[in-house]
Coordinates of C-alpha atoms in Angstrom, one line a residue:
X22 CA 13.5 -50.5 -29.2
X23 CA 16.9 -48.8 -29.3
X24 CA 16.9 -45.6 -27.1
X25 CA 17.8 -42.4 -28.9
X26 CA 21.1 -41.1 -27.8
X27 CA 21.6 -37.5 -26.6
X28 CA 23.6 -35.5 -29.2
X29 CA 27.2 -34.9 -28.2
X30 CA 26.7 -31.1 -28.6
X31 CA 23.7 -28.9 -29.2
X32 CA 23.9 -25.8 -31.3
X33 CA 23.6 -22.7 -29.1
X34 CA 20.3 -20.9 -29.2
X35 CA 22.1 -17.6 -29.7
X36 CA 25.3 -17.0 -31.6
X37 CA 28.4 -16.5 -29.6
X38 CA 29.2 -12.9 -29.0
X39 CA 32.8 -11.7 -28.7
X40 CA 33.7 -9.4 -25.9
X41 CA 33.5 -5.8 -26.9
X42 CA 36.9 -4.5 -28.0
X43 CA 38.1 -0.9 -28.4
X44 CA 38.4 0.3 -31.9
X45 CA 40.1 3.2 -33.6
X46 CA 43.2 5.2 -32.6
X47 CA 43.1 4.4 -28.9
X48 CA 43.4 0.7 -29.5
X49 CA 46.0 1.2 -32.3
X50 CA 48.3 3.0 -29.8
X51 CA 48.1 0.1 -27.4
X52 CA 48.6 -2.5 -30.2
X53 CA 51.7 -0.6 -31.4
X54 CA 53.2 -0.6 -27.9
X55 CA 52.4 -4.3 -27.5
X56 CA 53.6 -5.3 -30.9
X57 CA 57.1 -3.8 -30.5
X58 CA 57.7 -4.9 -27.0
X59 CA 60.8 -7.0 -26.6
X60 CA 59.6 -10.6 -26.1
X61 CA 62.1 -11.2 -23.4
X62 CA 60.5 -8.3 -21.3
X63 CA 57.0 -9.6 -21.6
X64 CA 55.2 -11.1 -18.7
X65 CA 54.7 -14.9 -19.0
X66 CA 51.1 -16.1 -18.8
X67 CA 51.8 -17.4 -15.3
X68 CA 53.2 -14.1 -14.1
X69 CA 50.2 -12.2 -15.6
X70 CA 47.7 -14.6 -14.0
X71 CA 49.4 -14.4 -10.6
X72 CA 49.8 -10.6 -10.6
X73 CA 46.2 -10.1 -11.8
X74 CA 44.9 -12.4 -9.0
X75 CA 47.1 -10.6 -6.4
X76 CA 45.8 -7.2 -7.5
X77 CA 42.2 -8.2 -7.4
X78 CA 42.6 -9.9 -4.0
X79 CA 44.3 -6.7 -2.6
X80 CA 41.5 -4.5 -3.9
X81 CA 38.8 -6.8 -2.6
X82 CA 40.4 -7.0 0.8
X83 CA 40.8 -3.2 1.0
X84 CA 37.2 -2.8 -0.1
X85 CA 35.9 -5.1 2.6
X86 CA 38.1 -3.4 5.3
X87 CA 36.9 0.1 4.3
X88 CA 33.2 -1.0 4.2
X89 CA 33.6 -2.4 7.7
X90 CA 35.2 0.9 8.8
X91 CA 32.2 2.8 7.3
X92 CA 29.8 0.6 9.1
X93 CA 26.0 0.6 8.6
X94 CA 24.8 -0.7 5.3
X95 CA 27.6 0.4 3.0
X96 CA 27.0 -0.7 -0.6
X97 CA 28.9 -3.9 -1.5
X98 CA 29.8 -3.6 -5.2
X99 CA 31.6 -6.4 -7.0
X100 CA 35.4 -6.2 -6.3
X101 CA 36.0 -6.8 -10.0
X102 CA 34.0 -3.7 -10.8
X103 CA 36.1 -1.6 -8.4
X104 CA 39.3 -3.0 -9.9
X105 CA 38.2 -2.2 -13.4
X106 CA 37.1 1.3 -12.4
X107 CA 40.5 2.1 -10.7
X108 CA 42.4 0.5 -13.5
X109 CA 40.6 2.6 -16.1
X110 CA 41.5 5.7 -14.1
X111 CA 45.1 4.7 -14.0
X112 CA 45.1 4.5 -10.2
X113 CA 46.6 1.0 -10.0
X114 CA 49.6 1.7 -12.3
X115 CA 52.0 2.4 -9.5
X116 CA 55.6 1.3 -10.2
X117 CA 56.5 0.1 -6.7
X118 CA 53.2 -1.9 -6.4
X119 CA 53.8 -3.6 -9.8
X120 CA 57.4 -4.3 -8.8
X121 CA 56.3 -5.9 -5.6
X122 CA 53.7 -8.1 -7.3
X123 CA 56.3 -9.2 -9.9
X124 CA 58.7 -10.1 -7.1
X125 CA 56.0 -12.2 -5.4
X126 CA 55.3 -13.9 -8.7
X127 CA 59.0 -14.6 -9.3
X128 CA 59.4 -15.9 -5.8
X129 CA 56.4 -18.3 -6.3
X130 CA 57.9 -19.5 -9.6
X131 CA 61.3 -20.2 -8.1
X132 CA 60.1 -21.8 -4.9
X133 CA 57.8 -24.1 -7.0
X134 CA 60.7 -25.0 -9.2
X135 CA 62.8 -26.0 -6.2
X136 CA 60.0 -27.8 -4.3
X137 CA 61.2 -31.2 -3.0
X138 CA 64.9 -30.5 -3.5
X139 CA 65.6 -31.0 0.2
X140 CA 65.1 -34.8 -0.2
X141 CA 63.2 -37.2 1.9
X142 CA 65.8 -37.5 4.7
X143 CA 66.5 -33.8 5.3
X144 CA 64.1 -31.1 6.5
X145 CA 63.9 -28.1 4.3
X146 CA 65.8 -25.0 5.5
X147 CA 62.9 -23.0 7.0
X148 CA 61.2 -25.9 8.9
X149 CA 64.7 -26.8 10.2
X150 CA 65.2 -23.3 11.5
X151 CA 61.7 -23.4 13.2
X152 CA 63.0 -26.3 15.3
X153 CA 66.4 -24.7 15.9
X154 CA 67.9 -24.9 19.4
X155 CA 68.4 -21.1 19.4
X156 CA 65.0 -19.6 20.5
X157 CA 65.6 -16.3 18.7
X158 CA 66.2 -18.1 15.4
X159 CA 63.3 -20.5 15.9
X160 CA 60.9 -17.7 16.8
X161 CA 61.9 -15.6 13.7
X162 CA 61.6 -18.6 11.4
X163 CA 58.2 -19.4 12.8
X164 CA 57.1 -15.8 12.3
X165 CA 58.2 -16.0 8.7
X166 CA 56.3 -19.2 8.1
X167 CA 53.1 -17.5 9.6
X168 CA 53.7 -14.4 7.5
X169 CA 54.0 -16.5 4.3
X170 CA 50.9 -18.4 5.2
X171 CA 48.9 -15.2 5.6
X172 CA 49.9 -14.3 2.0
X173 CA 48.4 -17.4 0.4
X174 CA 44.9 -17.6 -0.9
X175 CA 42.6 -20.6 -0.7
X176 CA 44.4 -22.2 -3.7
X177 CA 47.9 -21.6 -2.3
X178 CA 48.7 -18.8 -4.6
X179 CA 50.5 -15.6 -3.4
X180 CA 48.7 -12.6 -2.0
X181 CA 50.0 -9.1 -1.2
X182 CA 49.3 -7.6 2.3
X183 CA 48.8 -3.9 2.7
X184 CA 51.7 -3.9 5.2
X185 CA 54.0 -5.0 2.3
X186 CA 53.4 -1.9 0.2
X187 CA 55.5 1.3 0.1
X188 CA 53.8 3.8 2.4
X189 CA 53.0 6.2 -0.4
X190 CA 51.4 3.4 -2.5
X191 CA 49.5 2.1 0.5
X192 CA 48.0 5.6 1.2
X193 CA 47.1 6.2 -2.4
X194 CA 45.6 2.8 -2.9
X195 CA 43.5 2.9 0.3
X196 CA 42.0 6.3 -0.7
X197 CA 41.5 5.3 -4.3
X198 CA 39.5 2.2 -3.2
X199 CA 37.5 4.3 -0.8
X200 CA 36.7 6.9 -3.4
X201 CA 35.5 4.1 -5.8
X202 CA 33.3 2.7 -3.1
X203 CA 31.6 6.0 -2.1
X204 CA 28.1 6.0 -3.6
X205 CA 27.7 9.8 -3.8
X206 CA 29.4 13.1 -3.0
X207 CA 27.4 13.3 0.2
X208 CA 29.2 10.2 1.5
X209 CA 32.7 11.2 0.5
X210 CA 33.7 12.5 4.0
X211 CA 32.6 9.3 5.6
X212 CA 34.6 7.1 3.1
X213 CA 37.6 9.4 3.3
X214 CA 37.6 9.0 7.1
X215 CA 37.4 5.3 6.8
X216 CA 40.3 5.3 4.4
X217 CA 42.4 7.3 6.8
X218 CA 41.6 4.9 9.7
X219 CA 42.5 1.9 7.4
X220 CA 45.8 3.5 6.5
X221 CA 46.6 4.3 10.1
X222 CA 46.0 0.7 11.1
X223 CA 48.8 -0.6 8.8
X224 CA 51.7 -2.1 10.8
X225 CA 54.9 -1.9 8.6
X226 CA 56.6 -4.3 11.0
X227 CA 54.3 -7.0 9.8
X228 CA 55.5 -6.8 6.2
X229 CA 56.9 -10.0 4.7
X230 CA 60.3 -8.3 4.0
X231 CA 60.6 -7.5 7.6
X232 CA 59.9 -11.1 8.6
X233 CA 62.7 -12.2 6.2
X234 CA 65.0 -9.6 7.7
X235 CA 64.2 -10.8 11.2
X236 CA 65.3 -14.3 10.3
X237 CA 68.6 -13.1 9.0
X238 CA 69.0 -10.8 12.0
X239 CA 68.7 -13.8 14.3
X240 CA 71.1 -15.9 12.3
X241 CA 73.6 -13.1 12.0
X242 CA 73.5 -12.6 15.8
X243 CA 74.4 -16.3 16.2
X244 CA 77.2 -16.0 13.6
X245 CA 75.4 -18.2 11.2
X246 CA 74.5 -15.8 8.3
X247 CA 77.5 -17.2 6.4
X248 CA 78.2 -18.8 3.0
X249 CA 76.9 -22.2 4.3
X250 CA 73.5 -20.5 4.8
X251 CA 73.7 -18.9 1.3
X252 CA 74.4 -22.3 -0.2
X253 CA 71.5 -24.0 1.7
X254 CA 69.0 -21.2 0.9
X255 CA 70.1 -21.1 -2.8
X256 CA 69.7 -24.9 -3.1
X257 CA 66.0 -24.6 -2.1
X258 CA 65.2 -21.5 -4.1
X259 CA 64.9 -19.3 -1.0
X260 CA 65.9 -16.2 -2.9
X261 CA 64.4 -13.9 -0.4
X262 CA 66.8 -15.1 2.3
X263 CA 69.8 -15.0 -0.1
X264 CA 68.9 -11.5 -1.2
X265 CA 68.7 -10.3 2.4
X266 CA 72.1 -11.8 3.2
X267 CA 73.7 -10.2 0.2
X268 CA 72.0 -6.8 0.9
X269 CA 73.5 -6.8 4.3
X270 CA 76.9 -7.7 3.0
X271 CA 77.1 -5.1 0.3
X272 CA 75.0 -2.3 1.7
X273 CA 72.3 -2.0 -1.0
X274 CA 68.6 -2.6 -0.5
X275 CA 67.0 -6.0 -0.9
X276 CA 64.8 -5.2 -4.0
X277 CA 67.9 -4.2 -5.9
X278 CA 69.7 -7.4 -4.9
X279 CA 66.6 -9.3 -5.9
X280 CA 66.7 -7.8 -9.4
X281 CA 70.4 -8.9 -9.7
X282 CA 69.5 -12.5 -8.6
X283 CA 66.3 -13.0 -10.5
X284 CA 66.6 -10.8 -13.6
X285 CA 70.4 -10.7 -13.7
X286 CA 71.0 -11.6 -17.4
X287 CA 74.3 -12.8 -18.6
X288 CA 77.1 -12.0 -16.1
X289 CA 74.7 -10.7 -13.5
X290 CA 75.0 -13.6 -11.0
X291 CA 78.8 -13.6 -11.3
X292 CA 78.8 -9.8 -10.6
X293 CA 76.5 -10.0 -7.5
X294 CA 78.6 -13.0 -6.1
X295 CA 81.7 -10.9 -6.5
X296 CA 80.1 -7.8 -4.9
X297 CA 79.1 -10.0 -1.9
X298 CA 82.6 -11.4 -1.6
X299 CA 81.5 -15.0 -2.0
X300 CA 84.1 -17.7 -2.4
X301 CA 84.3 -19.5 -5.7
X302 CA 82.4 -22.5 -4.2
X303 CA 79.5 -20.4 -2.9
X304 CA 79.4 -18.4 -6.1
X305 CA 79.3 -21.6 -8.2
X306 CA 76.4 -22.9 -6.1
X307 CA 74.5 -19.7 -6.5
X308 CA 75.1 -19.6 -10.2
X309 CA 74.2 -23.3 -10.7
X310 CA 71.0 -23.0 -8.6
X311 CA 69.6 -19.7 -9.8
X312 CA 71.1 -19.5 -13.3
X313 CA 68.3 -21.5 -14.8
X314 CA 65.6 -19.3 -13.3
X315 CA 67.2 -15.9 -14.1
X316 CA 68.0 -16.1 -17.8
X317 CA 71.7 -16.0 -17.1
X318 CA 74.2 -17.6 -19.4
X319 CA 75.6 -21.1 -18.9
X320 CA 77.1 -22.1 -15.6
X321 CA 80.5 -22.4 -17.2
X322 CA 80.2 -18.9 -18.8
X323 CA 79.1 -17.4 -15.5
X324 CA 81.9 -19.0 -13.5
X325 CA 84.4 -17.8 -16.2
X326 CA 82.9 -14.3 -15.7
X327 CA 83.3 -14.6 -11.9
X328 CA 86.9 -15.5 -12.4
X329 CA 87.6 -12.7 -14.8
X330 CA 86.0 -9.8 -12.9
X331 CA 88.6 -7.4 -11.6
X332 CA 88.5 -5.5 -8.3
X333 CA 88.0 -2.1 -10.0
X334 CA 85.1 -3.3 -12.1
X335 CA 83.4 -4.8 -9.0
X336 CA 84.0 -1.7 -7.0
X337 CA 82.6 0.6 -9.7
X338 CA 79.4 -1.6 -10.0
X339 CA 79.0 -1.6 -6.2
X340 CA 79.5 2.2 -6.0
X341 CA 76.8 2.6 -8.6
X342 CA 74.3 0.5 -6.8
X343 CA 74.9 2.2 -3.5
X344 CA 73.8 5.5 -4.9
X345 CA 70.4 6.8 -3.9
X346 CA 67.7 5.2 -6.1
X347 CA 66.3 8.5 -7.3
X348 CA 69.8 9.7 -8.3
X349 CA 70.5 6.3 -10.0
X350 CA 67.3 6.4 -12.0
X351 CA 68.0 10.0 -13.1
X352 CA 71.5 9.1 -14.1
X353 CA 70.3 6.1 -16.1
X354 CA 67.6 8.3 -17.8
X355 CA 70.2 10.9 -18.8
X356 CA 72.4 8.1 -20.2
X357 CA 75.6 9.4 -18.7
X358 CA 75.4 12.7 -20.5
X359 CA 76.2 15.9 -18.7
X360 CA 74.5 19.2 -19.3

């Protein structure tokens, strides 16, 4: 007797149900914005997934910390519910927070693209610095390795620590999560106090940017924050180190330099190399290494742009980027018009 085979697939008992979707004018407004977005400005699926995971992890970590600060038998709602609640209220749409998560996603993408470039016979830059003969350099590099390790989840994907956030964003986010956790108005004081204690426990010196800065501080003190370091870091996709070196050279903050390096567009890498005073060799290495990840033009075009940039044009660009960020944003919004 031939045994009866199991069917490859069985019809579901109940018909599939699509997730509920908003209808009417509210959805139409969102669809219109989404439809007319410039495709080059859209998040990639990888960026969206990484940033979504970072945000959920941050909210979940904050919720656990605040619940611990409240003590007793504080309710333990699903972190995804808290995230959805805060998102629906617009409390997670904070420009600096979004910018930070995008930067972390970019850094992950670039480091992954350069993984293994050091080759089998040469230690990658950061592990080499950990074993450096200079104890200050070795200690700073080790601290950076530890800081990066703390910002990885169980799958090796990037996380955001509360210490990485702008102080205003950190305060707002801590209190928003606490308010979402509070089960009733009678508990508000207790949860607000827990949020304040959580915020007061933040140590800005433990931020990832500070760890990167400390490595460059140590190398600079040893006279080694030079173009050789830029070329080595660039060749491994260590954009955070490159950005910190350039920021120090030109006197503008690291996030602005990061935007130049990662989202430079055509001519951007050539301009930032000129502003930093890099030699043609170092500029060519920077352009060749990061050009493919930044959406810049061809290497030849970028080098030609580097060669053609005049001192006045470079000085004007540098002056603009050295302006206070609020002034620069207002000037850009006005569009150069005077009242």
